CSV table of C-alpha atoms and ligand atoms in Angstrom, one decimal:
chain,number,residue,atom,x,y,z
A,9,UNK,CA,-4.3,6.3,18.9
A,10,UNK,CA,-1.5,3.4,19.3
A,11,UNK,CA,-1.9,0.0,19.7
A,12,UNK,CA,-1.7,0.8,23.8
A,13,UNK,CA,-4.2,3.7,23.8
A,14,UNK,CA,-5.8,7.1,22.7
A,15,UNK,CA,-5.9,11.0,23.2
A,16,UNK,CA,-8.6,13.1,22.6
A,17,UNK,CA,-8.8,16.9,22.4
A,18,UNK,CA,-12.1,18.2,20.7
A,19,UNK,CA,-10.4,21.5,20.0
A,20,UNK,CA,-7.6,19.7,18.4
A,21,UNK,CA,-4.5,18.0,19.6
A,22,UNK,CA,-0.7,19.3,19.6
A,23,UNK,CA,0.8,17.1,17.1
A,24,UNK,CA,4.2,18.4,18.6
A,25,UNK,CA,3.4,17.4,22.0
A,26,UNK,CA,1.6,13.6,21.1
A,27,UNK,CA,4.9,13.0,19.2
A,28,UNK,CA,6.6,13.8,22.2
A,29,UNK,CA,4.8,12.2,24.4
A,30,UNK,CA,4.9,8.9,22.1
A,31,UNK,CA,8.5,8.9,21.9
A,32,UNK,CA,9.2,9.5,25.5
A,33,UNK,CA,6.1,6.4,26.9
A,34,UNK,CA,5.7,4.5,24.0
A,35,UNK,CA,2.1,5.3,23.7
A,36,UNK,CA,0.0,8.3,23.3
A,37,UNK,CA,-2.5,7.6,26.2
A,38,UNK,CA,0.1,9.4,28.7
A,39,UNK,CA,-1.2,12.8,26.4
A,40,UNK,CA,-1.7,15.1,29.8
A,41,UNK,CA,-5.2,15.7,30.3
A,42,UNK,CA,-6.8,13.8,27.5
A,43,UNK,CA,-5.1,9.9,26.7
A,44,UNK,CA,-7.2,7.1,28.1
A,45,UNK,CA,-5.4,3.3,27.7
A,46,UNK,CA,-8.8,2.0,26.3
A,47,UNK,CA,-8.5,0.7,22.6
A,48,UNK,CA,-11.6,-0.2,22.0
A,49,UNK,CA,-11.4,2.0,18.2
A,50,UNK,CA,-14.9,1.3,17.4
A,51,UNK,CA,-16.3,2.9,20.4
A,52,UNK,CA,-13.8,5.9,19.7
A,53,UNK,CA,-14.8,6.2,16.3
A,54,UNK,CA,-18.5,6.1,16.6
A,55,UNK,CA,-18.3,8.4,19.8
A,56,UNK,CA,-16.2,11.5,18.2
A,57,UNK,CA,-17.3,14.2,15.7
A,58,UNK,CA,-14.5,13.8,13.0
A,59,UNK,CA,-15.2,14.3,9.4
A,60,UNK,CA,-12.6,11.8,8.5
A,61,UNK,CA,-11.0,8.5,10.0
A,62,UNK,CA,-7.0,8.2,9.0
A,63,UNK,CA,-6.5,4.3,8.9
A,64,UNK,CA,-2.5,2.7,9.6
A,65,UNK,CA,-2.5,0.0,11.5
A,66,UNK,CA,-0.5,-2.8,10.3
A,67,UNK,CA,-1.5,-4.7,7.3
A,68,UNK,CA,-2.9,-8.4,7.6
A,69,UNK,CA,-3.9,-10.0,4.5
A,70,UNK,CA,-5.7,-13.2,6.3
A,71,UNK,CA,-7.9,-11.3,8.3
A,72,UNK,CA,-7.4,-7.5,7.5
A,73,UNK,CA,-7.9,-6.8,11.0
A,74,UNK,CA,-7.7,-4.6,13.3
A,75,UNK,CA,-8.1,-2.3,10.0
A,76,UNK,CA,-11.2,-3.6,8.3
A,77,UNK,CA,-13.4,-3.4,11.2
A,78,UNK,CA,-12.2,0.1,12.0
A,79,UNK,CA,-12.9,1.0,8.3
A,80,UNK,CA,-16.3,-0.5,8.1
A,81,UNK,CA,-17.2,1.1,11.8
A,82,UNK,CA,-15.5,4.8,10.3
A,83,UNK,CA,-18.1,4.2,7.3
A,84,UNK,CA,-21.3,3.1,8.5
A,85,UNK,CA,-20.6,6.1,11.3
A,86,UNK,CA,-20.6,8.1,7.7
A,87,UNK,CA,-16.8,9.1,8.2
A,88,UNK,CA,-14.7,9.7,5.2
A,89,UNK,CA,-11.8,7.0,5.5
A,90,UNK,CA,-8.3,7.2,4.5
A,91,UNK,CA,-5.9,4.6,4.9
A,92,UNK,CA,-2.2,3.7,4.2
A,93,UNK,CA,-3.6,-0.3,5.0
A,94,UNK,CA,-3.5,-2.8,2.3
A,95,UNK,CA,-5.1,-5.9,4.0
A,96,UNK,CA,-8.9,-5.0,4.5
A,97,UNK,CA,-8.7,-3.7,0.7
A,98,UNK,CA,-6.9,-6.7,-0.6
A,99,UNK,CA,-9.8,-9.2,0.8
A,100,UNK,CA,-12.7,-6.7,1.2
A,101,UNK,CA,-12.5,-3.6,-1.0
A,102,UNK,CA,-15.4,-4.4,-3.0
A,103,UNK,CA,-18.2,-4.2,-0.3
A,104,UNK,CA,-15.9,-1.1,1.4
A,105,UNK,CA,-16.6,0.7,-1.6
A,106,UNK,CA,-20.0,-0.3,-2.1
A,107,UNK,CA,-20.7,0.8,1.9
A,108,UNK,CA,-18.6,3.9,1.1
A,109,UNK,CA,-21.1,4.4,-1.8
A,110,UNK,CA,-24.3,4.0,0.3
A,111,UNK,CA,-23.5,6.0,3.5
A,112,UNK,CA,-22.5,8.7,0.8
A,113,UNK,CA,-18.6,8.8,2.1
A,114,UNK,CA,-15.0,9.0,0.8
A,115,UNK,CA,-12.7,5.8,1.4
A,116,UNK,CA,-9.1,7.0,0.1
A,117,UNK,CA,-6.1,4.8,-0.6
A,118,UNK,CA,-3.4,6.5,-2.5
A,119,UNK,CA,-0.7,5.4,-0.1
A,120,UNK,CA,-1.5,1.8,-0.6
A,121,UNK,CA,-0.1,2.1,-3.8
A,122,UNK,CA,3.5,3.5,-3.9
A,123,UNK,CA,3.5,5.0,-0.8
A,124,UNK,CA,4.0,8.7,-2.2
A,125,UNK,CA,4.3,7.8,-6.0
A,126,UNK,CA,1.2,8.8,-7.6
A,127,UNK,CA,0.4,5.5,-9.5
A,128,UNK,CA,-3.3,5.4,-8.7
A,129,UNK,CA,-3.6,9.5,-9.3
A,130,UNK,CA,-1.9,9.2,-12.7
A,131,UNK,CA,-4.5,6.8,-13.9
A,132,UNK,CA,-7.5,8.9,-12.1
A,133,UNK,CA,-6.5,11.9,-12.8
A,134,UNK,CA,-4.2,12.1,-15.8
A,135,UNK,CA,-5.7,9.6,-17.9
A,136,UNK,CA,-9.8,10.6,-17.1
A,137,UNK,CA,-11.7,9.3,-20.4
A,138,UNK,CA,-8.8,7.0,-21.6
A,139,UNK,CA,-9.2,3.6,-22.1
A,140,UNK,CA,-7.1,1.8,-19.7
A,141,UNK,CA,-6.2,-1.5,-21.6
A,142,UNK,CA,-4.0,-2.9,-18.9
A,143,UNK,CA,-0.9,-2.4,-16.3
A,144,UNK,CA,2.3,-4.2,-15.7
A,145,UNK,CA,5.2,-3.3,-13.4
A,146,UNK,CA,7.0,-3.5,-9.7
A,147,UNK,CA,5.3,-2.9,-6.9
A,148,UNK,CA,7.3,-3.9,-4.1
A,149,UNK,CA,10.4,-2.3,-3.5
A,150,UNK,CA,11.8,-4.7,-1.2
A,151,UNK,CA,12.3,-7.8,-3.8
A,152,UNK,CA,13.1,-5.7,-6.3
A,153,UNK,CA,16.2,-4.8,-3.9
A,154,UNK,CA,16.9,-8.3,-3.3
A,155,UNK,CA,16.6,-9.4,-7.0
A,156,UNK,CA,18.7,-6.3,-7.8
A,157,UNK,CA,21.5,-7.5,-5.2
A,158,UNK,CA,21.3,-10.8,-6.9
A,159,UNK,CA,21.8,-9.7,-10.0
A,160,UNK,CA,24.6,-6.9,-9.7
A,161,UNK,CA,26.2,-7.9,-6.2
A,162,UNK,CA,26.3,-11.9,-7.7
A,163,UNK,CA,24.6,-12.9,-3.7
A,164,UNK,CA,22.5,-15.6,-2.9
A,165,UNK,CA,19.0,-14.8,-2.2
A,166,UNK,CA,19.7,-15.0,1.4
A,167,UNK,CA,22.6,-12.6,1.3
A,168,UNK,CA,20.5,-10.4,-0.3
A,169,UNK,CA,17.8,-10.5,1.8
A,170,UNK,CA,20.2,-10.2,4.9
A,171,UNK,CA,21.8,-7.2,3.3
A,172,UNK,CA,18.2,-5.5,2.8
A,173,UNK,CA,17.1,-6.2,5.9
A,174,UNK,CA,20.0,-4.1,7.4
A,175,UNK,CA,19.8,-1.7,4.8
A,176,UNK,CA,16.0,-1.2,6.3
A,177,UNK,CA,14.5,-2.2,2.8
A,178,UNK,CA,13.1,-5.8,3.9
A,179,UNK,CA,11.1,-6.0,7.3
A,180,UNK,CA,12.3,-8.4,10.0
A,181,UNK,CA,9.5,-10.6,8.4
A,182,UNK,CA,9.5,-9.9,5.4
A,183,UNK,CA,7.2,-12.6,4.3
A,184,UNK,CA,4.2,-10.8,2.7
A,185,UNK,CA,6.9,-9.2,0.3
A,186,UNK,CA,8.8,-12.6,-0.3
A,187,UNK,CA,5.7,-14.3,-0.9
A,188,UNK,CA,4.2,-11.9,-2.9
A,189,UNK,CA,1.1,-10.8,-1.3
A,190,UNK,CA,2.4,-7.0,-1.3
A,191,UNK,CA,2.2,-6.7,-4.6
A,192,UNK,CA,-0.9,-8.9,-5.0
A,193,UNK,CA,-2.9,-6.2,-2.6
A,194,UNK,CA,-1.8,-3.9,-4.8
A,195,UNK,CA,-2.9,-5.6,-7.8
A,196,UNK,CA,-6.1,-5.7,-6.2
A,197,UNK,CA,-6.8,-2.6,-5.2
A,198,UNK,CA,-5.4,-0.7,-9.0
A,199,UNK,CA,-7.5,-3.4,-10.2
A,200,UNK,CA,-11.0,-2.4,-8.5
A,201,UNK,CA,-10.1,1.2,-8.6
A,202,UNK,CA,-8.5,1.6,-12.4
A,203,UNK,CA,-10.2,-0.9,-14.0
A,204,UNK,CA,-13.4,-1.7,-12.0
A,205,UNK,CA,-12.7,-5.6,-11.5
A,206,UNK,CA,-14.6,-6.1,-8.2
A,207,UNK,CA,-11.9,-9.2,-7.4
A,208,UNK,CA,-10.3,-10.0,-3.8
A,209,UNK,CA,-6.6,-11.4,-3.5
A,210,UNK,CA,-8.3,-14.8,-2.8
A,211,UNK,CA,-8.5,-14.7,-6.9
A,212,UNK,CA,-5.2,-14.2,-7.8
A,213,UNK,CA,-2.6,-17.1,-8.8
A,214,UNK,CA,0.7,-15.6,-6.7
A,215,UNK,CA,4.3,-16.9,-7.1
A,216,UNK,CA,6.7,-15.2,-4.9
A,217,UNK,CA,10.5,-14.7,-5.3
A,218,UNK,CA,12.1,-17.4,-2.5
A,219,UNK,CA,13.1,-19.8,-5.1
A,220,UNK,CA,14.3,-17.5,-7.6
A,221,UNK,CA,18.2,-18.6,-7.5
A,222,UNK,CA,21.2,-17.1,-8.6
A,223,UNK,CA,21.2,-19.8,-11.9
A,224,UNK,CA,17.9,-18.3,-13.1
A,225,UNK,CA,19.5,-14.4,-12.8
A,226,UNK,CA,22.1,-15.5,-14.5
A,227,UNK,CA,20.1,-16.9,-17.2
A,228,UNK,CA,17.8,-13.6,-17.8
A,229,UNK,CA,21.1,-11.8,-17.6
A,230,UNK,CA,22.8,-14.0,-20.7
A,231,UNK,CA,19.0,-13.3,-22.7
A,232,UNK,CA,19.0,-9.6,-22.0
A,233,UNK,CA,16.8,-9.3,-19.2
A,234,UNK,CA,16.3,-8.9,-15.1
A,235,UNK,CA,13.9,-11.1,-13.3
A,236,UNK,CA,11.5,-8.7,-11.8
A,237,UNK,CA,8.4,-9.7,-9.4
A,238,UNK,CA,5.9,-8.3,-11.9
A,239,UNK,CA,2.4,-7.8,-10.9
A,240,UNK,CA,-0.4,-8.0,-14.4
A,241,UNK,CA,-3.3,-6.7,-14.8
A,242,UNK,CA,-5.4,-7.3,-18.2
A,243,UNK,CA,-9.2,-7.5,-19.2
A,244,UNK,CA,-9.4,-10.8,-18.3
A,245,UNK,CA,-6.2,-11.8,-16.1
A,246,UNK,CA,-4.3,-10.6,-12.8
A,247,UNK,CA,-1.4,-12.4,-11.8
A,248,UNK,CA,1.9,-11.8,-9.7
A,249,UNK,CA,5.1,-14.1,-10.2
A,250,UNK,CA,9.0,-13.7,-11.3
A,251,UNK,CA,9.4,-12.7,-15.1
A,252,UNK,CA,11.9,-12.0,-17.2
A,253,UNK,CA,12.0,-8.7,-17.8
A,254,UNK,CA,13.9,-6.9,-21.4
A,255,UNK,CA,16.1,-4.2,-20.4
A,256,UNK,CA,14.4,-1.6,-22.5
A,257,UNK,CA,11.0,-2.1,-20.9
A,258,UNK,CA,10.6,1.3,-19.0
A,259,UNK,CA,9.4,-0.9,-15.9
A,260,UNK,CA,13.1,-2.8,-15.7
A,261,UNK,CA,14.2,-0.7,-12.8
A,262,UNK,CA,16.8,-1.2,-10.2
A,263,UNK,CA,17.0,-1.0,-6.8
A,264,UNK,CA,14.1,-0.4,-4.8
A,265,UNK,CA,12.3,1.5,-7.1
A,266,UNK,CA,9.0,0.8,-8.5
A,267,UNK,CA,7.6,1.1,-12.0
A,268,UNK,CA,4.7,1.2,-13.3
A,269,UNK,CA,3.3,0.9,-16.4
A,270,UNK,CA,-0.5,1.8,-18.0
A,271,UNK,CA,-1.1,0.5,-21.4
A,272,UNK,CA,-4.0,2.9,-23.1
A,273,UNK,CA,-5.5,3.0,-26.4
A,274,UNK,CA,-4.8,6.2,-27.8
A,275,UNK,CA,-1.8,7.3,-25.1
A,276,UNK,CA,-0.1,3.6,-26.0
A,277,UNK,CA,2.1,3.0,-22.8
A,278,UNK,CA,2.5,5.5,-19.6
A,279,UNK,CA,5.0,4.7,-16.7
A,280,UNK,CA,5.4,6.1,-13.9
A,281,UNK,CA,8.6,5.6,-11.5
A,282,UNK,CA,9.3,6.2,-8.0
A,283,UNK,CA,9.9,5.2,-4.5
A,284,UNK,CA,7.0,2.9,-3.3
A,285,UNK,CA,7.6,2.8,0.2
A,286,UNK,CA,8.9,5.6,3.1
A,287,UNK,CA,7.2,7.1,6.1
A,288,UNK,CA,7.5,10.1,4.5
A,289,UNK,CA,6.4,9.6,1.3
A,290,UNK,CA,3.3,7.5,2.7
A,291,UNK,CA,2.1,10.6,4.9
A,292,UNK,CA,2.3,12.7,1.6
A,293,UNK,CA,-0.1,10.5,0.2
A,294,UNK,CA,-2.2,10.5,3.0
A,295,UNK,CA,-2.4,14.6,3.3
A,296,UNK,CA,-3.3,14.4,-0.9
A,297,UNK,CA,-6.6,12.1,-0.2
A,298,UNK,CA,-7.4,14.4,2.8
A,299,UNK,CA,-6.6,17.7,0.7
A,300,UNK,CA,-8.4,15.9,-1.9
A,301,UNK,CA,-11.7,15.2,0.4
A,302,UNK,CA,-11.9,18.6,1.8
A,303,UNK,CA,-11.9,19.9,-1.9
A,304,UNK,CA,-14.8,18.0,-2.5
A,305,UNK,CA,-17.1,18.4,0.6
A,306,UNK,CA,-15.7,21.5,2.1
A,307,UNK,CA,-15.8,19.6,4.9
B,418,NAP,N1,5.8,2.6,6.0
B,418,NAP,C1,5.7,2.5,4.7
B,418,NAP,O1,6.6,2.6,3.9
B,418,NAP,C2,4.3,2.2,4.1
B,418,NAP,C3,4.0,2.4,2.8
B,418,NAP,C4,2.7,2.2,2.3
B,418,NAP,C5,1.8,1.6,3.1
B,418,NAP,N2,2.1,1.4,4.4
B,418,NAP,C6,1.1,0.8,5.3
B,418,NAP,O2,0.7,1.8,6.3
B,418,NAP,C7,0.4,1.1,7.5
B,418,NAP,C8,1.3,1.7,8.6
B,418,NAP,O3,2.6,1.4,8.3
B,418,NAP,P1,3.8,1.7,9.3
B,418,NAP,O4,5.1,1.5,8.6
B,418,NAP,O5,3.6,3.1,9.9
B,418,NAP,O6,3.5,0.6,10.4
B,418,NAP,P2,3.9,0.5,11.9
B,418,NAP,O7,5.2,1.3,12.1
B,418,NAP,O8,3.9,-0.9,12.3
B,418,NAP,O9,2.7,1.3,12.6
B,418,NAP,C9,1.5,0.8,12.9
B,418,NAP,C10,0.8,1.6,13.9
B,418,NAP,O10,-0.5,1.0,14.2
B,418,NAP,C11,-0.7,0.9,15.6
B,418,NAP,N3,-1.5,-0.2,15.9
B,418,NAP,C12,-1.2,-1.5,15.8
B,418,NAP,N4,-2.2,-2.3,16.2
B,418,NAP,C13,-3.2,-1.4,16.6
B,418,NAP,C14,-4.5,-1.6,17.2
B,418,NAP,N5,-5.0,-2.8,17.4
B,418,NAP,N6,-5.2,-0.5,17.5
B,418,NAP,C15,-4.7,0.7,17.3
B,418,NAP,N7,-3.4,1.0,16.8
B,418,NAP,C16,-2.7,-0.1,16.4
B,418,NAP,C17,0.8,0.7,16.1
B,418,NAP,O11,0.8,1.1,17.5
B,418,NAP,P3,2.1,1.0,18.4
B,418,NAP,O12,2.9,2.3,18.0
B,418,NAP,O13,1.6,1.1,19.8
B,418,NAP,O14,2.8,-0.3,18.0
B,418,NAP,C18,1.5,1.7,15.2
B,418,NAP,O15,1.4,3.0,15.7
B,418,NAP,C19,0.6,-0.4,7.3
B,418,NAP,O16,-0.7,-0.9,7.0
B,418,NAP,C20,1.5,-0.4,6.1
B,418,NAP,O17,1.3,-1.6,5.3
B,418,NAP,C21,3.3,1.7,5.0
């Protein structure tokens, strides 16, 4: 479904055709035979037989709507849930987990967190049994582009953010990235998911990157550094502002790459770099969570 409407085929839909169709109407209802222009996803969800609810609307960290309803209704209707959505995780994922938990479903999230780059699998799945101490790195590929631009292209920050925004790294708003909320969801959900802090974004102290200025590049430059929007995670502390960042920490990338970086007790430090955004890359990571699922309940 779209934001104007739905198609249903119980024996399964051709993908070929609803892409066609969406492309040619702007909105899947016009699917022959089966779209409807009703959007009421609650109804749709608890009405249908699927195993598992795919979640992509658009993220909204005030609210988290229309996503966190549609992720609560998929779970109470005992749906597995996977979702690309940030916002109803960011304010809500403790009590999604713990419903997830009781009605004895799956709620997935690997795109949320580097789109295709496995950061949340690496710590599930590579480090099982290791003592995650903490995490720092970039998780928003869109100010790191900006600083980047700053830094190597000597522009303003609004030159920069211009140039990204035709480039198709920055949004037409591009505020949740500027302000840092972004990389604050993301901090939230590594943080409930790697480390078991149960905390909402409402928790975290945020500074975002609109009055970093070309003075203070140029300063971290002269010290041996990059100011990178770095999201922290410790025992005891999340946080997301500007740092200074020294060129040989693994996480001093450039561009609009992300980095990540796990701090264990035995391992010592693991990063992982990659892409974080991509419509691509964030389908992959939805297939992997679905793969993933079916592995699990044969479903
Ligand atoms: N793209 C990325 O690189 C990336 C990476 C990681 C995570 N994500 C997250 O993944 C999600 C989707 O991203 P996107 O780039 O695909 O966004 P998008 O292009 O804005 O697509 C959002 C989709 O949600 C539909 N929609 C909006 N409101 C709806 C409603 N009330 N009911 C039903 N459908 C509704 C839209 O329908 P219409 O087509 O009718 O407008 C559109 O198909 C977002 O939460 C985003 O933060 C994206």
């Amino acid at each position: 479904m779209d934001s104007r409407g739905s198609c249903r085929d119980d024996s399964g839909l051709n993908l070929d055709l609803a892409l066609k169709v969406k492309e040619k109407y702007g909105t899947v209802q016009k699917y022959p035979g089966s779209g409807e222009r009703r959007t009421n996803t609650p109804q749709i969800i608890s009405e249908t037989e699927a195993e598992a609810v795919i979640e992509t609307t658009p993220s909204n960290f005030e609210s988290g709507e229309p996503g966190l309803a549609n992720i609560k209704e998929s779970l109470s209707a005992k749906r597995h849930v996977v979702t690309a959505n940030k916002g109803p995780l960011a304010l809500a994922m403790p009590a999604l987990l713990e419903l997830a938990s009781h009605t004895g479903v799956q709620l997935r999230f690997s795109a949320t967190v580097g789109a295709g780059t496995p950061f949340l699998d690496l710590a599930s799945k590579c480090l099982p049994g290791e003592k995650i101490l903490g995490i720092h790195g970039i998780l928003n590929g869109t100010t790191n582009y900006i600083l980047t631009r700053m830094d190597e292209g000597s522009l303003s920050f609004q030159s920069a953010l211009v140039e990204a925004q035709k480039k198709g790294y920055a949004e037409k708003n591009p505020a949740n990235d500027l302000r840092g909320l972004d990389t604050a969801a993301k901090i939230v959900i590594i943080a409930n998911w790697v480390l078991k802090h149960r905390i909402s974004i409402n928790e975290l102290k945020i500074t975002g990157i609109e009055n970093i200025t070309p003075r203070r590049i140029n300063a971290a430059r002269k010290s041996g550094a990059r100011i990178k929007l770095i999201g922290r995670l410790t025992e005891t502390q999340a946080s997301v502002k500007p740092e200074e960042v020294p060129l040989d920490d693994p996480v001093c990338v450039p561009g609009s790459l992300n980095a990540l970086s796990f701090s264990t007790r035995h391992v010592g430090d693991v990063t992982l770099i990659g892409r974080g955004a991509g419509g691509e890359e964030t389908a992959s990571a939805i297939i992997r969570d679905l793969v993933d699922i079916r592995s699990e309940y044969s479903i």
